[in-house]
């Protein structure tokens, strides 16, 4: 797989606010969608992972908003692994307008792994192997 | 308790859309908030009910939109029981602008009760006793 | 175009609730997505329509929930026009699990057209012509 | 006014996810609610500000998640101004469980001011005067 995945979302009306742009809080969901697809492209279904008892939990979220996204736009979220250690994985994200290529925002999320008993645990080895680190393609 | 409960919500920016009004899909959440408070005012915590293994599941939702709600408005949701039979309860709702008293919308939700094994079951007797039926205060 | 459109959505984690299924209020957004795609397949961009000053506003929403949708499922929403008169259009929806074909729910929304001054107006003629009526493929 | 405001939100079912806790993306909305109430307690209605043509736009969001919030919990969001310069204001937040006082998370948002023509502008002087800076009551 490519170390940087791409996911496209179409902006729905429910995501806009009365400024006429996408509500800023909505980006956290886009990152979630992109992260799930990144794992899928790396050969993992997060659903399967969770059914096996592991859970990836977001501990840190950081988003920098540059340009607004608008209703009906096709937005591309590029996602990659910035850092992966036994108990923590950090994803980076670049959010772009597909029509113009404009960078709309950048983001980072850190996740830890909890086991069935909600204890901090190591990431499953197969996950670690699949999560190839990548250089940041844009400055976060 | 009064057979008709009242719950106030303040419209947040995240609830608006680019028409400059509250996004219509958001009302389903207001009904949920109002229904939970109705049960609380009747002496039930839905959380406790769920911890005891019962679940109330929405099977039908109907909303009629009359006037838009706007950012920062205080909106009142009146809630009552239209119908309560052993395996089903139907709630009615009137959504009103607190500033003007204008009726913004009306709604109805039907819920059934599932037990721990996800089987259809009777509503717990204490719930049935507490859920006093009321005449509709407005036409739904 | 086919009189019945199809739109696929992938269930995201943000759409689930603690019952382990998709939160019922979320379906209103899926209907919105499906309706927008239906218009697009009929040759209309709702965005363009709105930029020209027309707005389609939901006045009635009705959803019947049959089976739960779950995390990471691919859900198909079939959408069609049940009724179209000069000032009102009614869409029908069937929500289905793509893996099993199971009908998860059905829905109906009525919309009216407002002009630039927020007055009730006729649907633009091109919209009326494109919105071919269809028989209900399932019982709503 | 106190330099640190307090806002209480009750966790609704729609805010939970299938981990049985509040979905992490939901916190951005709580921060928005708290920020609006902070301004209100400082004598400003953000609605009025926006009607006068000014808009406060989030440029940076950072959330650190410590402990999960759960359904029906009453959650307190303390909000304060970390930094306020002519063209930018930074708010800090502490999210706490009201029942136990446990710190659930901390957050920071930076906002800039846009005028009627969407140009970067100075914060209105009355806003600057009202936004008293406060030391961080917790480490962010």
XYZ file of C-alpha atoms in Angstrom:
560
model
C 0.000 0.000 0.000
C 0.984 3.618 -0.335
C 2.111 5.044 2.980
C -0.252 7.966 2.413
C -3.890 7.045 1.897
C -6.572 9.183 0.274
C -10.240 9.326 1.176
C -12.853 11.510 -0.479
C -15.904 12.876 1.324
C -18.752 14.870 -0.220
C -19.880 17.759 2.019
C -23.506 17.288 3.040
C -25.918 20.092 4.012
C -25.963 18.865 7.614
C -22.262 19.683 7.850
C -22.656 23.363 7.012
C -23.362 26.111 9.529
C -24.855 29.570 9.195
C -21.507 31.063 8.126
C -22.120 29.108 4.916
C -19.128 26.827 5.429
C -18.484 23.432 7.010
C -18.809 23.600 10.801
C -15.317 23.295 12.286
C -16.279 20.498 14.684
C -17.213 18.290 11.773
C -13.589 17.811 10.714
C -13.013 15.385 13.615
C -15.440 12.982 11.908
C -13.630 13.321 8.570
C -10.363 12.400 10.296
C -12.088 9.354 11.777
C -13.371 8.302 8.349
C -9.916 8.813 6.807
C -8.167 6.872 9.590
C -10.549 3.929 9.188
C -9.920 3.875 5.440
C -6.175 4.157 6.011
C -6.294 1.045 8.198
C -8.473 -0.710 5.619
C -5.980 0.104 2.848
C -3.256 -1.304 5.124
C -5.220 -4.527 5.327
C -7.054 -3.940 8.608
C -10.662 -3.645 9.385
C -11.001 -1.581 12.548
C -14.288 -3.386 13.077
C -12.465 -6.731 13.194
C -9.836 -5.289 15.504
C -12.564 -4.147 17.883
C -14.374 -7.487 17.662
C -11.116 -9.130 18.739
C -11.168 -6.959 21.844
C -8.706 -4.188 20.967
C -9.781 -0.563 20.889
C -7.973 2.424 19.510
C -8.857 5.474 21.567
C -8.098 9.067 20.591
C -6.088 10.840 23.298
C -5.063 13.976 21.419
C -6.672 15.882 18.579
C -5.178 18.918 16.898
C -6.669 20.658 13.874
C -5.456 23.746 12.054
C -8.083 25.360 9.822
C -6.765 27.267 6.800
C -9.560 27.711 4.272
C -13.255 26.884 4.583
C -14.834 23.829 2.965
C -18.240 24.382 1.391
C -21.469 22.544 0.713
C -21.303 19.840 -1.969
C -17.516 20.104 -2.285
C -15.570 16.904 -2.737
C -12.925 16.998 -0.044
C -9.850 14.769 -0.031
C -8.310 13.694 3.256
C -4.788 12.358 2.973
C -3.751 10.330 6.009
C -0.438 8.835 7.149
C 1.345 7.522 10.220
C 3.660 10.077 11.759
C 4.815 7.907 14.619
C 4.117 4.400 15.801
C 5.449 2.974 19.047
C 4.249 -0.126 20.870
C 1.513 1.673 22.787
C 0.687 4.672 20.671
C 0.165 5.681 17.061
C 0.065 9.227 15.715
C -1.726 9.967 12.438
C -1.256 13.083 10.330
C -3.868 14.468 7.941
C -4.031 16.964 5.087
C -7.501 18.124 4.088
C -7.737 19.405 0.520
C -10.289 20.689 -1.931
C -10.314 18.223 -4.830
C -11.379 20.877 -7.357
C -8.503 23.278 -6.735
C -6.018 21.268 -4.695
C -6.124 23.986 -2.024
C -5.039 22.863 1.422
C -8.059 23.461 3.681
C -6.501 22.248 6.886
C -4.078 19.916 8.595
C -4.545 17.722 11.617
C -2.978 15.205 13.925
C -4.489 12.595 16.223
C -2.754 10.369 18.752
C -4.350 7.059 19.682
C -3.594 4.450 22.297
C -4.662 0.836 22.397
C -6.911 -0.548 25.135
C -7.590 -4.242 25.632
C -10.823 -6.002 26.527
C -10.531 -4.903 30.163
C -9.923 -1.262 29.180
C -6.257 -1.528 30.166
C -3.579 0.192 28.129
C -1.970 -2.436 25.933
C 0.441 -2.800 23.068
C -0.855 -2.362 19.531
C -1.421 -5.798 17.953
C 1.850 -6.726 16.144
C 0.103 -7.056 12.791
C -1.117 -3.492 13.147
C 2.356 -2.221 13.995
C 3.852 -4.001 10.974
C 1.247 -2.570 8.624
C 1.447 0.985 9.873
C 4.380 2.173 7.812
C 5.658 5.538 8.970
C 5.681 8.360 6.442
C 7.330 11.751 6.266
C 4.811 14.582 6.550
C 3.827 15.562 2.983
C 2.818 19.013 4.271
C 3.810 20.995 7.315
C 1.311 20.324 10.128
C -45.657 15.223 37.970
C -47.370 17.134 35.250
C -48.421 14.865 32.390
C -46.749 17.289 30.000
C -43.087 17.963 30.666
C -41.067 20.923 29.456
C -37.420 20.962 28.465
C -35.469 23.977 27.238
C -32.566 23.753 24.798
C -30.347 26.620 23.640
C -29.551 26.435 19.917
C -25.812 26.049 19.368
C -23.901 27.132 16.254
C -23.245 23.490 15.339
C -26.991 22.995 14.940
C -27.406 25.659 12.268
C -26.991 25.105 8.534
C -26.246 27.428 5.655
C -29.909 28.423 5.341
C -29.274 30.258 8.620
C -31.702 28.078 10.577
C -31.490 24.889 12.642
C -30.795 21.855 10.426
C -33.972 19.785 10.279
C -32.257 16.529 11.225
C -31.222 18.036 14.530
C -34.771 17.954 15.888
C -34.536 14.172 16.435
C -31.895 14.859 19.089
C -34.080 17.471 20.784
C -36.890 14.932 20.990
C -34.476 12.456 22.565
C -33.382 15.053 25.146
C -37.017 15.922 25.902
C -38.043 12.260 26.227
C -35.187 11.562 28.657
C -36.196 14.562 30.778
C -39.849 13.489 30.639
C -38.872 10.098 32.065
C -36.689 11.782 34.691
C -39.560 14.032 35.755
C -41.705 10.873 36.002
C -39.155 9.446 38.400
C -37.115 7.348 35.957
C -33.582 7.571 34.904
C -33.321 6.030 31.452
C -29.691 5.307 32.318
C -30.810 3.154 35.270
C -33.383 1.428 33.092
C -30.692 0.564 30.579
C -28.306 -0.608 33.287
C -31.057 -2.997 34.449
C -31.087 -4.472 30.949
C -34.132 -2.790 29.363
C -33.780 -0.668 26.244
C -36.278 1.656 24.672
C -35.776 1.662 20.932
C -37.326 4.167 18.508
C -39.340 2.393 15.801
C -41.158 5.377 14.294
C -40.272 9.036 14.037
C -42.498 11.704 12.566
C -41.716 15.415 12.561
C -43.698 18.266 11.078
C -41.708 21.474 10.631
C -43.681 24.727 10.789
C -41.319 27.620 11.482
C -37.519 27.662 11.616
C -35.569 27.766 14.873
C -32.524 30.005 14.891
C -29.096 30.270 16.443
C -29.008 31.119 20.144
C -32.799 30.769 20.505
C -34.116 29.152 23.644
C -36.431 26.428 22.397
C -38.986 24.692 24.589
C -39.915 21.075 23.891
C -43.129 19.932 25.534
C -43.405 16.157 25.735
C -46.229 13.806 26.723
C -47.357 10.205 26.390
C -49.947 9.762 23.658
C -50.330 6.053 24.056
C -48.847 3.402 26.305
C -49.514 -0.281 25.907
C -47.531 -3.181 27.391
C -45.017 -3.328 24.567
C -45.020 0.132 23.102
C -45.110 3.780 24.139
C -45.837 6.731 21.866
C -44.608 10.200 22.813
C -45.912 13.468 21.402
C -43.889 16.679 21.219
C -44.528 20.377 20.644
C -41.472 22.485 19.831
C -41.892 26.167 20.651
C -39.913 29.382 20.603
C -39.729 30.542 24.219
C -39.474 34.218 23.232
C -42.673 34.370 21.208
C -44.499 31.158 22.065
C -44.630 30.320 18.339
C -45.089 26.655 17.554
C -42.023 25.660 15.518
C -42.944 22.035 14.988
C -44.666 18.954 16.284
C -43.475 15.392 16.461
C -44.250 11.863 17.492
C -42.006 8.911 18.289
C -42.996 5.311 18.987
C -40.689 3.166 21.082
C -40.619 -0.497 21.950
C -38.866 -2.227 24.815
C -36.090 -4.775 24.270
C -34.647 -6.943 27.012
C -31.057 -7.936 27.670
C -31.169 -10.490 24.847
C -32.595 -7.931 22.379
C -36.008 -9.610 22.465
C -39.164 -7.570 22.414
C -40.459 -7.387 25.965
C -43.060 -5.621 28.064
C -42.265 -2.194 29.428
C -41.222 -2.508 33.089
C -44.428 -2.113 35.208
C -43.023 0.866 37.111
C -42.484 2.632 33.785
C -46.017 1.895 32.636
C -47.488 3.224 35.896
C -45.473 6.429 35.696
C -46.228 7.156 32.067
C -49.558 8.927 32.479
C -51.323 9.418 29.179
C -52.179 12.972 28.179
C -54.463 14.492 25.581
C -52.526 16.196 22.797
C -52.128 19.877 23.787
C -51.669 20.755 20.097
C -52.703 19.023 16.903
C -49.842 16.815 15.699
C -32.024 8.237 -15.433
C -33.624 5.486 -13.393
C -36.601 6.760 -11.440
C -35.144 5.117 -8.348
C -31.654 6.247 -7.416
C -29.185 4.418 -5.200
C -26.662 5.931 -2.835
C -24.216 4.016 -0.638
C -22.981 5.288 2.719
C -20.372 3.626 4.938
C -21.328 3.777 8.638
C -18.750 5.752 10.590
C -17.977 5.343 14.305
C -19.457 8.788 15.026
C -22.832 7.481 13.854
C -23.046 4.660 16.407
C -24.448 4.990 19.901
C -23.941 2.961 23.057
C -26.545 0.401 21.983
C -23.899 -0.601 19.426
C -26.032 0.432 16.450
C -26.474 3.546 14.341
C -28.192 6.325 16.325
C -31.729 6.707 14.983
C -31.429 10.470 14.488
C -28.607 9.933 12.032
C -30.929 8.522 9.369
C -32.246 12.028 8.590
C -28.771 12.892 7.286
C -28.640 9.761 5.134
C -31.957 10.762 3.570
C -30.520 14.202 2.856
C -27.449 12.664 1.196
C -29.649 10.312 -0.867
C -31.993 13.130 -1.934
C -29.071 15.280 -3.074
C -27.664 12.396 -5.105
C -31.112 11.674 -6.551
C -31.304 15.252 -7.797
C -27.753 15.018 -9.149
C -28.610 11.831 -11.053
C -31.640 13.673 -12.432
C -29.307 16.346 -13.750
C -29.604 18.885 -10.920
C -27.116 20.180 -8.519
C -28.984 21.303 -5.416
C -26.077 23.674 -4.846
C -26.761 25.373 -8.179
C -30.463 25.503 -7.408
C -29.722 27.252 -4.135
C -27.278 29.652 -5.773
C -30.071 30.631 -8.150
C -32.163 31.577 -5.142
C -34.455 28.562 -4.731
C -34.456 26.518 -1.557
C -36.028 23.163 -0.885
C -37.129 23.020 2.736
C -38.192 19.847 4.566
C -41.675 20.219 6.057
C -42.387 16.613 6.995
C -40.117 13.750 7.948
C -41.264 10.215 8.685
C -38.952 7.297 9.366
C -39.834 3.715 10.217
C -36.959 1.741 11.741
C -36.999 -2.020 11.130
C -33.536 -3.445 11.749
C -30.429 -1.755 13.142
C -27.529 -0.618 10.967
C -24.077 -1.245 12.402
C -20.596 0.241 12.380
C -18.673 -0.081 9.113
C -21.708 -1.476 7.248
C -22.237 -0.303 3.705
C -25.810 0.935 3.633
C -27.766 1.532 0.438
C -30.426 4.241 0.335
C -32.839 3.960 -2.567
C -34.699 7.196 -3.222
C -37.614 8.088 -5.485
C -40.279 10.737 -6.002
C -43.643 9.676 -4.598
C -45.456 12.844 -5.505
C -44.603 16.080 -7.221
C -46.951 19.015 -7.490
C -46.104 22.616 -8.357
C -45.291 23.616 -4.792
C -44.308 20.387 -3.100
C -42.307 17.236 -3.701
C -42.465 14.060 -1.638
C -39.529 11.635 -1.655
C -39.638 8.006 -0.537
C -36.650 6.058 0.746
C -35.714 2.440 1.386
C -32.655 1.880 3.553
C -30.986 -1.485 3.026
C -27.971 -3.440 4.185
C -25.844 -4.028 1.072
C -24.368 -7.266 2.438
C -27.673 -9.057 3.040
C -30.245 -6.956 1.199
C -32.199 -6.646 4.458
C -34.548 -3.680 4.619
C -33.371 -1.611 7.588
C -35.961 1.113 7.343
C -38.208 3.195 5.164
C -38.800 6.911 5.128
C -40.617 9.781 3.514
C -39.847 13.493 3.383
C -41.975 16.307 1.993
C -40.283 19.472 0.778
C -41.554 22.837 -0.355
C -39.798 25.438 -2.439
C -38.966 28.901 -1.095
C -37.710 31.753 -3.242
C -35.031 34.339 -2.508
C -37.403 36.263 -0.230
C -38.361 33.100 1.706
C -41.792 33.044 0.092
C -43.421 29.792 -0.912
C -42.944 29.398 -4.635
C -43.367 26.880 -7.424
C -40.630 24.333 -8.011
C -38.487 25.465 -10.963
C -40.015 23.873 -14.116
C -36.802 22.048 -14.978
C -36.894 20.408 -11.563
C -40.511 19.336 -11.999
C -39.763 17.844 -15.423
C -36.783 15.881 -14.109
C -38.508 14.543 -11.029
C -40.186 11.516 -12.555
C -42.691 9.947 -10.211
C -42.158 6.315 -9.285
C -44.302 3.652 -7.678
C -43.114 2.729 -4.196
C -40.727 -0.244 -4.559
C -41.450 -1.179 -0.932
C -44.337 -0.452 1.392
C -43.523 2.695 3.406
C -17.727 38.526 35.939
C -15.416 35.756 36.988
C -12.539 35.345 34.560
C -13.329 31.633 34.421
C -16.856 30.754 33.355
C -18.660 27.496 33.983
C -21.161 25.782 31.702
C -22.931 22.495 32.399
C -24.022 20.087 29.660
C -26.002 16.876 30.137
C -24.711 14.044 27.928
C -27.404 12.906 25.497
C -27.669 9.445 23.934
C -26.818 10.876 20.522
C -23.391 11.863 21.861
C -22.371 8.329 22.836
C -20.683 5.803 20.550
C -20.438 2.052 20.619
C -17.520 2.152 23.051
C -20.187 3.262 25.538
C -18.620 6.692 26.036
C -19.015 10.145 24.505
C -17.688 10.231 20.943
C -14.447 12.227 20.953
C -15.520 14.530 18.108
C -18.443 15.748 20.176
C -16.178 17.719 22.523
C -15.673 20.422 19.867
C -19.367 21.275 20.223
C -19.117 21.451 24.006
C -16.241 23.924 23.643
C -18.395 26.003 21.305
C -21.273 26.001 23.812
C -18.904 26.954 26.645
C -17.277 29.739 24.604
C -20.665 31.223 23.729
C -21.693 31.172 27.387
C -18.347 32.683 28.389
C -18.981 35.611 26.048
C -22.554 35.917 27.352
C -21.305 36.055 30.942
C -18.856 38.764 29.815
C -21.800 40.767 28.535
C -21.701 39.745 24.866
C -24.111 37.915 22.761
C -22.186 36.255 19.949
C -25.427 36.422 17.971
C -25.439 40.225 18.273
C -21.778 40.366 17.350
C -22.485 38.355 14.203
C -25.516 40.465 13.346
C -23.227 43.523 13.501
C -21.040 41.881 10.863
C -18.175 40.442 12.918
C -17.440 36.748 12.918
C -15.173 34.781 15.186
C -13.690 31.878 13.268
C -11.839 28.939 14.828
C -8.347 28.555 13.346
C -6.863 26.059 15.784
C -8.407 23.348 17.935
C -6.520 21.153 20.360
C -8.124 18.646 22.698
C -6.475 16.274 25.140
C -8.718 13.434 26.291
C -8.016 12.033 29.775
C -11.060 10.114 31.017
C -14.262 9.211 29.165
C -17.553 11.053 29.699
C -20.639 8.858 29.824
C -24.312 8.960 28.961
C -26.479 11.146 31.202
C -23.465 12.601 33.028
C -23.550 16.270 33.889
C -20.321 17.648 32.517
C -18.864 21.024 33.501
C -16.818 23.007 31.010
C -14.714 25.755 32.527
C -13.621 28.325 29.977
C -11.208 31.248 30.114
C -9.174 33.556 27.895
C -5.531 32.476 27.658
C -4.458 35.206 25.302
C -6.125 38.118 23.603
C -4.439 40.293 21.037
C -6.067 42.698 18.571
C -6.661 40.059 15.920
C -6.809 36.806 17.821
C -8.195 35.334 21.008
C -7.218 32.001 22.538
C -9.610 30.216 24.901
C -8.666 27.456 27.328
C -11.059 24.797 28.605
C -11.196 22.229 31.389
C -13.843 19.529 31.032
C -14.866 17.941 34.316
C -17.301 15.379 35.656
C -19.594 17.282 38.038
C -20.259 14.196 40.173
C -16.639 13.434 41.014
C -14.740 16.543 39.955
C -12.527 14.344 37.728
C -10.789 16.176 34.910
C -12.030 14.507 31.714
C -10.076 16.615 29.281
C -8.503 19.933 28.460
C -8.661 21.980 25.310
C -7.622 25.152 23.555
C -9.107 27.015 20.611
C -7.715 30.021 18.765
C -10.135 32.327 16.957
C -9.672 35.229 14.602
C -12.114 37.970 13.713
C -13.467 38.449 10.188
C -15.484 41.465 9.091
C -18.510 41.638 6.816
C -16.317 41.177 3.732
C -14.571 38.132 5.253
C -11.378 40.123 5.773
C -9.278 39.604 8.860
C -10.053 42.443 11.246
C -9.451 43.566 14.795
C -11.700 42.226 17.534
C -14.311 44.860 18.395
C -12.854 46.997 21.255
C -15.749 46.166 23.577
C -14.966 42.473 23.138
C -11.281 43.003 23.875
C -12.090 44.963 27.043
C -14.460 42.287 28.297
C -12.189 39.348 27.584
C -10.108 39.414 30.764
C -7.116 37.132 30.558
C -6.819 34.389 33.158
C -4.019 32.113 34.308
C -4.644 28.487 33.335
C -6.418 26.820 36.282
C -5.144 23.430 35.046
C -2.223 22.427 32.890
C -3.382 22.179 29.264
